Amino acid sequence: MRLGSKWNRRSFLGSLGVIAGSVLAPRKLFASKSATGSSGFGKSGNPYEELGVTTVINCQGTMTMLGGSVIRPELEAVMAQAGRHFVRMPELEVAAGKRIAEMLKLPEGYTALVTSGAAAAMQSGLAGILTGDNEAFIRQIPDLTGMKSEVIIQKSHRNPFDHQLRTTGVKLIDVETRDDLRQAISPRTAMMHFSNFANSQGQIKVDEWVKLAKEYKVPCMNDAAADTPPVSHLWDYANMGYDLVTFSGGKAIRGPQCAGMLIGRKDLVAYALLNNSPHEDTIGRSQKVGKEEIVGMVKALELYLNEGHEALTKEWQDRLESISRQITKVPGVTTSFFVPEIANHVPHMRIIFDPAKISVTPKEVSQLLKDSKPSIVMSVGEEQPGLGMNSFMLQPGEDKIVANQLVRILREHSTGT
Ligand SMILES: *Cc1c(COP(=O)(O)O)cnc(C)c1O
């Protein structure tokens, strides 16, 4: 559903200035815990507070701009273990990919590569398609002399992340209809790209796009970066026949923030690695992923796959409903619930207030929440009235803080009519 992803993305962009301008109000998030045992920086247990950086209560979800997600303690432990040894990085990459393919039960002939994020997976995946294992091409890119040079994409699927395709030097060819696509295919066509969150917007849907790619024998990529849950998306698109699929590690999977995955055909994944760090004189050398992140991605997936997804969804809904019960006691406040079909496919709540009864705009409330202590980040709907929030990145107890602050702000602006 377009609404959900747009709601989050657009309104979030609008709130950036507000974040940048917000007052420094260090939170005592970790203050009650004992110190880390280290001296100097980090001694308090909250390095952000020591830097004077405001931590925020996140009602927006897994936004890269807010730090992605928070990692589980089990993951922290395994990443620390990974940091204690030296390894040959390409060997680690191949072994981690193999383990991920087993865990996800990927189709025969598929493996995975841990990258520094989904954006890096897009760039390396496409670079691999362009260069194969030709060393001269790998060094030469983004000069595509001698290589294919075009990627076909539906116009409605263009988005800021296609920059990572363009960095390889390709030209994006926009199409709208099936006929446009047939016309656009040529010997220059390197790949057909699909932006999973835009599925409902394009004329050609996710399953047909890959069939058409097969018909023309063109490799096909699906950027599904933010599209778990549901967890089955991790294998659905490979099973559908996509040659390459990208995911973020640091979103709902709750892996390291600077990790992601390229899932795909073994040959293409191997070429992607040749175009990526640790290999030098490559386009991907700037997208280094560390041994800690690679190992962390494997562990994060294991934890994610073993999680009780239904119970978690219920917990996220319960948190929203408990906030709803508090704030709807304020006259003029109503709430409704929805789940975006794709991207941030988790319970959301929309909060609407009657301007006759509450004399403050959603935008002003969002600002007041940001300025409150602790600071709370919540979206304002551009296309929908009111405020929008989800609860899946809230830490224990934060739902109560959010409810209390909302009630306070709304009551302060109550007209009393
Ligand atoms: C977040 C996102 C990306 C980038 O993912 P990273 O893991 O942050 O590199 C790419 N495409 C879409 C649609 C996204 O939501």
Tab-separated table of C-alpha atoms and ligand atoms in Angstrom:
chain	number	residue	atom	x	y	z
A	1	MET	CA	0.000	0.000	0.000
A	2	ARG	CA	1.403	3.295	-1.106
A	3	LEU	CA	-0.063	5.162	1.810
A	4	GLY	CA	2.028	3.458	4.456
A	5	SER	CA	5.431	3.772	2.907
A	6	LYS	CA	4.800	7.296	1.740
A	7	TRP	CA	3.431	8.343	5.057
A	8	ASN	CA	6.621	7.295	6.747
A	9	ARG	CA	9.136	8.349	4.175
A	10	ARG	CA	7.770	11.727	3.109
A	11	SER	CA	6.752	12.945	6.500
A	12	PHE	CA	10.053	11.819	7.860
A	13	LEU	CA	11.968	13.888	5.314
A	14	GLY	CA	9.865	16.836	6.392
A	15	SER	CA	10.865	16.348	9.986
A	16	LEU	CA	14.613	16.312	9.410
A	17	GLY	CA	15.034	20.003	9.921
A	18	VAL	CA	13.198	19.678	13.163
A	19	ILE	CA	15.526	16.941	14.373
A	20	ALA	CA	18.550	18.970	13.390
A	21	GLY	CA	17.232	21.954	15.297
A	22	SER	CA	16.009	20.168	18.379
A	23	VAL	CA	17.475	21.155	21.698
A	24	LEU	CA	20.015	18.869	23.245
A	25	ALA	CA	18.168	17.034	25.926
A	26	PRO	CA	20.223	14.031	26.985
A	27	ARG	CA	18.069	11.167	28.179
A	28	LYS	CA	18.773	9.096	31.204
A	29	LEU	CA	18.083	5.930	29.209
A	30	PHE	CA	20.914	3.896	30.644
A	31	ALA	CA	21.475	5.912	33.756
A	32	SER	CA	19.839	3.393	36.032
A	33	LYS	CA	22.072	0.589	34.785
A	34	SER	CA	25.467	0.097	36.324
A	35	ALA	CA	28.492	1.469	34.529
A	36	THR	CA	30.123	-0.622	31.807
A	37	GLY	CA	33.217	-1.266	33.826
A	38	SER	CA	35.340	0.869	31.497
A	39	SER	CA	36.858	4.174	32.425
A	40	GLY	CA	36.883	7.289	30.291
A	41	PHE	CA	34.492	7.532	27.382
A	42	GLY	CA	31.550	5.175	27.787
A	43	LYS	CA	31.986	5.014	31.530
A	44	SER	CA	28.409	6.098	32.217
A	45	GLY	CA	26.944	3.339	30.076
A	46	ASN	CA	25.488	5.895	27.683
A	47	PRO	CA	28.061	7.160	25.170
A	48	TYR	CA	25.422	9.328	23.472
A	49	GLU	CA	24.768	11.234	26.644
A	50	GLU	CA	28.512	11.692	27.141
A	51	LEU	CA	28.701	13.212	23.647
A	52	GLY	CA	25.748	15.472	24.360
A	53	VAL	CA	23.711	13.728	21.670
A	54	THR	CA	19.975	13.375	22.249
A	55	THR	CA	18.583	9.853	22.167
A	56	VAL	CA	14.997	9.707	20.990
A	57	ILE	CA	11.933	7.558	21.545
A	58	ASN	CA	11.253	6.181	18.088
A	59	CYS	CA	7.607	6.032	17.014
A	60	GLN	CA	8.522	6.029	13.320
A	61	GLY	CA	10.049	2.586	12.873
A	62	THR	CA	13.280	1.410	11.320
A	63	MET	CA	14.648	4.609	9.798
A	64	THR	CA	18.316	4.732	8.803
A	65	MET	CA	18.316	8.406	9.805
A	66	LEU	CA	17.358	7.440	13.380
A	67	GLY	CA	19.908	4.649	13.686
A	68	GLY	CA	18.054	1.759	12.030
A	69	SER	CA	17.108	-0.535	14.879
A	70	VAL	CA	18.538	-1.649	18.205
A	71	ILE	CA	20.424	-4.912	18.381
A	72	ARG	CA	19.638	-7.750	20.757
A	73	PRO	CA	22.111	-8.601	23.564
A	74	GLU	CA	22.801	-12.051	22.008
A	75	LEU	CA	23.912	-10.302	18.842
A	76	GLU	CA	26.178	-7.896	20.718
A	77	ALA	CA	27.946	-10.875	22.279
A	78	VAL	CA	28.599	-12.662	18.979
A	79	MET	CA	29.812	-9.472	17.292
A	80	ALA	CA	32.267	-8.946	20.133
A	81	GLN	CA	33.569	-12.509	19.624
A	82	ALA	CA	34.008	-11.793	15.918
A	83	GLY	CA	36.139	-8.769	16.733
A	84	ARG	CA	38.748	-10.840	18.564
A	85	HIS	CA	40.262	-12.663	15.582
A	86	PHE	CA	41.779	-12.100	12.149
A	87	VAL	CA	40.284	-13.902	9.163
A	88	ARG	CA	40.564	-13.838	5.391
A	89	MET	CA	37.574	-11.686	4.549
A	90	PRO	CA	36.592	-13.271	1.199
A	91	GLU	CA	36.604	-16.679	2.890
A	92	LEU	CA	34.355	-15.309	5.636
A	93	GLU	CA	32.002	-13.735	3.080
A	94	VAL	CA	31.547	-17.022	1.208
A	95	ALA	CA	31.048	-19.057	4.394
A	96	ALA	CA	28.540	-16.560	5.825
A	97	GLY	CA	26.647	-16.534	2.537
A	98	LYS	CA	26.472	-20.311	2.536
A	99	ARG	CA	25.147	-20.357	6.099
A	100	ILE	CA	22.525	-17.720	5.281
A	101	ALA	CA	21.391	-19.698	2.219
A	102	GLU	CA	20.956	-22.788	4.424
A	103	MET	CA	19.061	-20.877	7.102
A	104	LEU	CA	16.714	-19.333	4.544
A	105	LYS	CA	16.410	-22.608	2.575
A	106	LEU	CA	17.138	-20.687	-0.602
A	107	PRO	CA	16.576	-22.482	-3.903
A	108	GLU	CA	19.351	-24.622	-5.396
A	109	GLY	CA	22.027	-22.442	-6.976
A	110	TYR	CA	21.394	-19.455	-4.702
A	111	THR	CA	23.601	-17.946	-2.022
A	112	ALA	CA	23.971	-14.657	-0.161
A	113	LEU	CA	26.512	-11.915	0.395
A	114	VAL	CA	26.629	-9.694	3.453
A	115	THR	CA	27.067	-6.091	2.331
A	116	SER	CA	27.152	-2.792	4.200
A	117	GLY	CA	23.408	-2.414	3.547
A	118	ALA	CA	20.751	-2.909	0.908
A	119	ALA	CA	21.998	0.140	-0.990
A	120	ALA	CA	25.459	-1.438	-1.246
A	121	ALA	CA	23.862	-4.732	-2.273
A	122	MET	CA	22.116	-2.948	-5.154
A	123	GLN	CA	25.335	-1.364	-6.355
A	124	SER	CA	27.527	-4.456	-6.024
A	125	GLY	CA	24.884	-6.735	-7.493
A	126	LEU	CA	24.515	-4.612	-10.588
A	127	ALA	CA	28.274	-4.079	-10.871
A	128	GLY	CA	28.715	-7.866	-10.854
A	129	ILE	CA	26.195	-8.284	-13.662
A	130	LEU	CA	28.040	-5.653	-15.710
A	131	THR	CA	31.591	-6.933	-15.172
A	132	GLY	CA	31.276	-10.654	-14.550
A	133	ASP	CA	34.738	-11.795	-13.459
A	134	ASN	CA	36.545	-9.620	-16.023
A	135	GLU	CA	39.268	-7.896	-14.011
A	136	ALA	CA	39.736	-5.074	-16.494
A	137	PHE	CA	36.016	-4.299	-16.397
A	138	ILE	CA	36.017	-4.377	-12.593
A	139	ARG	CA	38.776	-1.761	-12.526
A	140	GLN	CA	37.197	0.276	-15.306
A	141	ILE	CA	33.659	0.670	-13.984
A	142	PRO	CA	31.823	3.211	-13.996
A	143	ASP	CA	33.312	3.606	-17.497
A	144	LEU	CA	31.149	0.999	-19.216
A	145	THR	CA	33.036	0.818	-22.513
A	146	GLY	CA	32.636	-2.764	-23.745
A	147	MET	CA	29.874	-3.613	-21.243
A	148	LYS	CA	26.094	-3.437	-21.272
A	149	SER	CA	24.928	-0.034	-20.097
A	150	GLU	CA	21.190	0.143	-19.427
A	151	VAL	CA	18.825	-0.879	-16.644
A	152	ILE	CA	15.069	-0.943	-17.203
A	153	ILE	CA	12.805	0.209	-14.393
A	154	GLN	CA	9.141	1.172	-14.150
A	155	LYS	CA	8.725	4.925	-13.886
A	156	SER	CA	6.741	4.601	-10.644
A	157	HIS	CA	9.583	2.556	-9.160
A	158	ARG	CA	12.154	5.341	-9.422
A	159	ASN	CA	13.232	6.399	-5.915
A	160	PRO	CA	16.256	7.905	-4.148
A	161	PHE	CA	17.945	4.509	-3.870
A	162	ASP	CA	18.279	4.118	-7.635
A	163	HIS	CA	21.273	6.420	-7.217
A	164	GLN	CA	23.118	3.249	-6.188
A	165	LEU	CA	22.335	1.757	-9.598
A	166	ARG	CA	23.381	4.916	-11.430
A	167	THR	CA	26.754	4.995	-9.655
A	168	THR	CA	27.814	2.012	-11.769
A	169	GLY	CA	27.547	4.221	-14.848
A	170	VAL	CA	24.336	2.725	-16.240
A	171	LYS	CA	21.496	4.686	-17.696
A	172	LEU	CA	18.060	3.973	-16.249
A	173	ILE	CA	15.390	3.456	-18.887
A	174	ASP	CA	11.918	4.273	-17.539
A	175	VAL	CA	8.960	2.283	-18.792
A	176	GLU	CA	5.268	2.258	-17.926
A	177	THR	CA	3.516	-0.327	-20.071
A	178	ARG	CA	4.388	-3.840	-21.248
A	179	ASP	CA	4.808	-2.389	-24.715
A	180	ASP	CA	7.272	0.207	-23.400
A	181	LEU	CA	9.219	-2.641	-21.853
A	182	ARG	CA	9.319	-4.656	-25.086
A	183	GLN	CA	10.549	-1.570	-26.926
A	184	ALA	CA	13.162	-0.804	-24.288
A	185	ILE	CA	14.841	-4.237	-24.289
A	186	SER	CA	18.008	-4.133	-26.401
A	187	PRO	CA	21.503	-5.627	-26.530
A	188	ARG	CA	22.489	-2.794	-24.135
A	189	THR	CA	20.089	-4.032	-21.427
A	190	ALA	CA	22.066	-5.247	-18.418
A	191	MET	CA	19.264	-5.733	-15.891
A	192	MET	CA	15.589	-5.197	-15.076
A	193	HIS	CA	15.102	-3.572	-11.662
A	194	PHE	CA	12.069	-3.817	-9.370
A	195	SER	CA	11.416	-1.669	-6.270
A	196	ASN	CA	9.362	-3.980	-4.101
A	197	PHE	CA	7.618	-1.277	-2.060
A	198	ALA	CA	6.268	0.240	-5.306
A	199	ASN	CA	4.571	-3.010	-6.395
A	200	SER	CA	1.058	-1.580	-6.285
A	201	GLN	CA	2.026	1.528	-8.235
A	202	GLY	CA	3.483	0.005	-11.378
A	203	GLN	CA	1.414	-1.578	-14.167
A	204	ILE	CA	3.652	-4.671	-14.067
A	205	LYS	CA	3.570	-6.496	-10.732
A	206	VAL	CA	6.340	-8.358	-8.952
A	207	ASP	CA	5.583	-11.841	-10.365
A	208	GLU	CA	5.052	-10.703	-13.952
A	209	TRP	CA	8.195	-8.539	-13.966
A	210	VAL	CA	10.418	-11.540	-13.287
A	211	LYS	CA	8.597	-13.649	-15.894
A	212	LEU	CA	9.180	-10.980	-18.514
A	213	ALA	CA	12.839	-10.795	-17.519
A	214	LYS	CA	13.145	-14.560	-18.010
A	215	GLU	CA	11.415	-14.311	-21.365
A	216	TYR	CA	14.072	-11.814	-22.504
A	217	LYS	CA	16.881	-13.591	-20.623
A	218	VAL	CA	17.744	-10.424	-18.723
A	219	PRO	CA	18.939	-10.635	-15.074
A	220	CYS	CA	16.374	-9.251	-12.672
A	221	MET	CA	16.827	-7.552	-9.284
A	222	ASN	CA	14.264	-6.832	-6.562
A	223	ASP	CA	15.065	-4.219	-3.919
A	224	ALA	CA	13.114	-5.476	-0.905
A	225	ALA	CA	15.262	-3.575	1.610
A	226	ALA	CA	12.580	-2.770	4.166
A	227	ASP	CA	10.099	-5.481	3.256
A	228	THR	CA	10.244	-7.834	6.181
A	229	PRO	CA	7.995	-8.628	7.973
A	230	PRO	CA	6.626	-10.951	6.782
A	231	VAL	CA	9.719	-13.080	7.254
A	232	SER	CA	8.821	-15.189	4.187
A	233	HIS	CA	9.835	-12.287	1.943
A	234	LEU	CA	13.423	-13.347	2.679
A	235	TRP	CA	12.950	-16.349	0.333
A	236	ASP	CA	9.763	-15.533	-1.606
A	237	TYR	CA	11.441	-13.461	-4.315
A	238	ALA	CA	14.281	-15.926	-4.876
A	239	ASN	CA	11.644	-18.652	-5.223
A	240	MET	CA	9.783	-16.427	-7.671
A	241	GLY	CA	12.903	-16.438	-9.845
A	242	TYR	CA	14.557	-13.085	-9.114
A	243	ASP	CA	18.278	-13.401	-9.820
A	244	LEU	CA	19.204	-10.906	-7.100
A	245	VAL	CA	17.261	-9.629	-4.068
A	246	THR	CA	18.419	-7.012	-1.566
A	247	PHE	CA	17.586	-6.600	2.123
A	248	SER	CA	18.669	-4.238	4.869
A	249	GLY	CA	20.171	-5.868	7.940
A	250	GLY	CA	19.587	-2.936	10.240
A	251	LYS	CA	15.844	-2.563	9.813
A	252	ALA	CA	13.240	-5.053	11.081
A	253	ILE	CA	15.758	-7.929	11.075
A	254	ARG	CA	17.549	-5.961	13.811
A	255	GLY	CA	21.028	-6.786	12.601
A	256	PRO	CA	23.986	-4.395	12.703
A	257	GLN	CA	22.927	-1.036	11.259
A	258	CYS	CA	25.651	-1.106	8.600
A	259	ALA	CA	24.830	-4.538	7.226
A	260	GLY	CA	22.558	-5.865	4.532
A	261	MET	CA	22.235	-8.812	2.195
A	262	LEU	CA	22.426	-9.552	-1.462
A	263	ILE	CA	20.595	-12.821	-2.046
A	264	GLY	CA	20.949	-14.365	-5.463
A	265	ARG	CA	22.354	-16.700	-8.039
A	266	LYS	CA	25.771	-18.028	-7.016
A	267	ASP	CA	27.573	-16.734	-10.121
A	268	LEU	CA	26.133	-13.229	-9.792
A	269	VAL	CA	26.799	-13.083	-6.052
A	270	ALA	CA	30.415	-14.134	-6.666
A	271	TYR	CA	30.810	-11.337	-9.239
A	272	ALA	CA	29.244	-8.885	-6.778
A	273	LEU	CA	31.870	-9.824	-4.188
A	274	LEU	CA	34.653	-9.232	-6.733
A	275	ASN	CA	33.309	-5.681	-7.091
A	276	ASN	CA	33.157	-5.113	-3.353
A	277	SER	CA	35.405	-4.567	-0.333
A	278	PRO	CA	37.865	-6.007	0.661
A	279	HIS	CA	38.891	-6.115	-3.026
A	280	GLU	CA	40.744	-2.969	-4.047
A	281	ASP	CA	40.362	-0.865	-7.170
A	282	THR	CA	36.660	-1.691	-7.175
A	283	ILE	CA	33.551	0.454	-7.104
A	284	GLY	CA	32.467	-1.198	-3.860
A	285	ARG	CA	35.691	-0.679	-1.914
A	286	SER	CA	34.052	2.299	-0.199
A	287	GLN	CA	31.271	0.069	1.085
A	288	LYS	CA	33.336	-1.893	3.502
A	289	VAL	CA	31.553	-4.379	5.683
A	290	GLY	CA	33.497	-5.612	8.699
A	291	LYS	CA	33.955	-9.096	10.078
A	292	GLU	CA	31.815	-8.092	13.065
A	293	GLU	CA	28.924	-7.076	10.818
A	294	ILE	CA	29.209	-10.168	8.632
A	295	VAL	CA	29.075	-12.488	11.631
A	296	GLY	CA	26.434	-10.232	13.214
A	297	MET	CA	24.214	-10.508	10.148
A	298	VAL	CA	24.261	-14.317	10.368
A	299	LYS	CA	23.360	-14.209	14.065
A	300	ALA	CA	20.684	-11.553	13.564
A	301	LEU	CA	19.007	-13.707	10.928
A	302	GLU	CA	19.092	-16.744	13.200
A	303	LEU	CA	17.445	-14.734	15.977
A	304	TYR	CA	14.933	-13.193	13.597
A	305	LEU	CA	13.919	-16.547	12.115
A	306	ASN	CA	13.365	-18.022	15.577
A	307	GLU	CA	11.265	-15.132	16.851
A	308	GLY	CA	7.552	-15.517	17.625
A	309	HIS	CA	6.319	-13.225	14.873
A	310	GLU	CA	2.618	-13.445	15.722
A	311	ALA	CA	3.194	-12.763	19.393
A	312	LEU	CA	5.374	-9.782	18.524
A	313	THR	CA	2.758	-8.333	16.174
A	314	LYS	CA	0.209	-8.652	18.951
A	315	GLU	CA	2.536	-6.922	21.392
A	316	TRP	CA	3.056	-4.038	18.942
A	317	GLN	CA	-0.726	-3.725	18.502
A	318	ASP	CA	-1.275	-3.889	22.290
A	319	ARG	CA	1.199	-1.050	22.827
A	320	LEU	CA	-0.674	1.118	20.323
A	321	GLU	CA	-4.003	0.278	21.909
A	322	SER	CA	-2.746	1.168	25.366
A	323	ILE	CA	-1.588	4.558	24.059
A	324	SER	CA	-4.933	4.939	22.287
A	325	ARG	CA	-6.892	4.278	25.503
A	326	GLN	CA	-5.040	7.105	27.267
A	327	ILE	CA	-5.152	9.755	24.572
A	328	THR	CA	-8.773	9.207	23.511
A	329	LYS	CA	-9.798	10.272	27.014
A	330	VAL	CA	-8.937	13.792	25.856
A	331	PRO	CA	-12.115	15.215	24.249
A	332	GLY	CA	-11.803	15.520	20.472
A	333	VAL	CA	-9.101	12.851	20.028
A	334	THR	CA	-9.796	9.749	17.915
A	335	THR	CA	-7.542	6.960	16.717
A	336	SER	CA	-7.646	4.332	14.001
A	337	PHE	CA	-5.381	1.401	13.160
A	338	PHE	CA	-3.893	0.119	9.926
A	339	VAL	CA	-1.105	-2.102	8.617
A	340	PRO	CA	0.703	-0.960	5.458
A	341	GLU	CA	0.559	-3.775	2.927
A	342	ILE	CA	4.254	-3.571	2.190
A	343	ALA	CA	7.241	-1.815	3.810
A	344	ASN	CA	6.817	-1.351	7.559
A	345	HIS	CA	4.221	-4.122	7.470
A	346	VAL	CA	3.484	-3.711	11.189
A	347	PRO	CA	0.577	-2.228	13.188
A	348	HIS	CA	0.257	1.543	12.830
A	349	MET	CA	-2.027	4.024	14.550
A	350	ARG	CA	-3.363	7.280	13.182
A	351	ILE	CA	-4.213	9.989	15.717
A	352	ILE	CA	-6.728	12.622	14.687
A	353	PHE	CA	-7.927	15.581	16.730
A	354	ASP	CA	-10.886	17.853	16.206
A	355	PRO	CA	-9.654	21.435	15.616
A	356	ALA	CA	-12.759	22.785	17.397
A	357	LYS	CA	-11.727	20.996	20.582
A	358	ILE	CA	-7.945	21.054	20.345
A	359	SER	CA	-6.214	24.183	19.117
A	360	VAL	CA	-2.945	22.760	17.864
A	361	THR	CA	-1.926	21.262	14.507
A	362	PRO	CA	-0.441	17.787	14.104
A	363	LYS	CA	2.768	19.431	12.942
A	364	GLU	CA	2.963	21.499	16.113
A	365	VAL	CA	2.303	18.416	18.252
A	366	SER	CA	5.093	16.577	16.464
A	367	GLN	CA	7.424	19.500	17.231
A	368	LEU	CA	6.357	19.621	20.880
A	369	LEU	CA	6.982	15.874	21.183
A	370	LYS	CA	10.454	16.383	19.762
A	371	ASP	CA	11.139	19.139	22.248
A	372	SER	CA	9.811	17.177	25.192
A	373	LYS	CA	12.114	15.308	27.542
A	374	PRO	CA	12.763	12.605	26.587
A	375	SER	CA	12.475	13.566	22.928
A	376	ILE	CA	9.871	11.635	20.918
A	377	VAL	CA	9.906	11.282	17.123
A	378	MET	CA	6.495	10.835	15.481
A	379	SER	CA	5.380	11.382	11.858
A	380	VAL	CA	2.927	13.917	10.567
A	381	GLY	CA	0.862	12.607	7.671
A	382	GLU	CA	1.169	14.703	4.550
A	383	GLU	CA	-1.537	12.915	2.622
A	384	GLN	CA	-3.555	11.857	5.635
A	385	PRO	CA	-4.614	14.142	8.454
A	386	GLY	CA	-3.222	13.813	11.953
A	387	LEU	CA	-0.222	12.001	13.356
A	388	GLY	CA	0.948	8.504	12.474
A	389	MET	CA	2.946	6.135	14.608
A	390	ASN	CA	4.030	2.537	15.004
A	391	SER	CA	5.371	0.870	18.106
A	392	PHE	CA	7.777	-1.848	16.959
A	393	MET	CA	10.932	0.089	17.795
A	394	LEU	CA	9.703	1.231	21.220
A	395	GLN	CA	11.776	0.050	24.147
A	396	PRO	CA	10.093	-1.337	27.304
A	397	GLY	CA	8.128	1.362	29.109
A	398	GLU	CA	8.360	3.908	26.327
A	399	ASP	CA	4.713	3.451	25.309
A	400	LYS	CA	3.718	4.932	28.672
A	401	ILE	CA	6.008	7.939	28.186
A	402	VAL	CA	4.557	8.530	24.710
A	403	ALA	CA	0.977	8.320	26.033
A	404	ASN	CA	1.710	10.675	28.927
A	405	GLN	CA	3.404	13.285	26.764
A	406	LEU	CA	0.657	13.176	24.151
A	407	VAL	CA	-2.031	13.560	26.813
A	408	ARG	CA	-0.162	16.478	28.380
A	409	ILE	CA	0.297	18.318	25.071
A	410	LEU	CA	-3.264	17.717	23.884
A	411	ARG	CA	-4.767	18.772	27.218
A	412	GLU	CA	-2.658	21.937	27.250
A	413	HIS	CA	-4.282	22.901	23.930
A	414	SER	CA	-7.805	21.825	24.808
A	415	THR	CA	-10.326	24.610	24.090
A	416	GLY	CA	-12.657	23.227	26.740
A	417	THR	CA	-15.659	23.284	24.376
B	1	LIG	C1	16.381	1.425	3.464
B	1	LIG	C2	16.231	1.165	2.016
B	1	LIG	C3	17.354	0.980	1.184
B	1	LIG	C4	18.757	1.105	1.709
B	1	LIG	O1	19.042	0.144	2.639
B	1	LIG	P1	20.352	0.245	3.569
B	1	LIG	O2	20.374	-1.077	4.237
B	1	LIG	O3	20.123	1.392	4.490
B	1	LIG	O4	21.500	0.472	2.674
B	1	LIG	C5	17.136	0.704	-0.145
B	1	LIG	N1	15.890	0.633	-0.658
B	1	LIG	C6	14.782	0.822	0.104
B	1	LIG	C7	13.443	0.725	-0.522
B	1	LIG	C8	14.915	1.092	1.467
B	1	LIG	O5	13.848	1.269	2.231
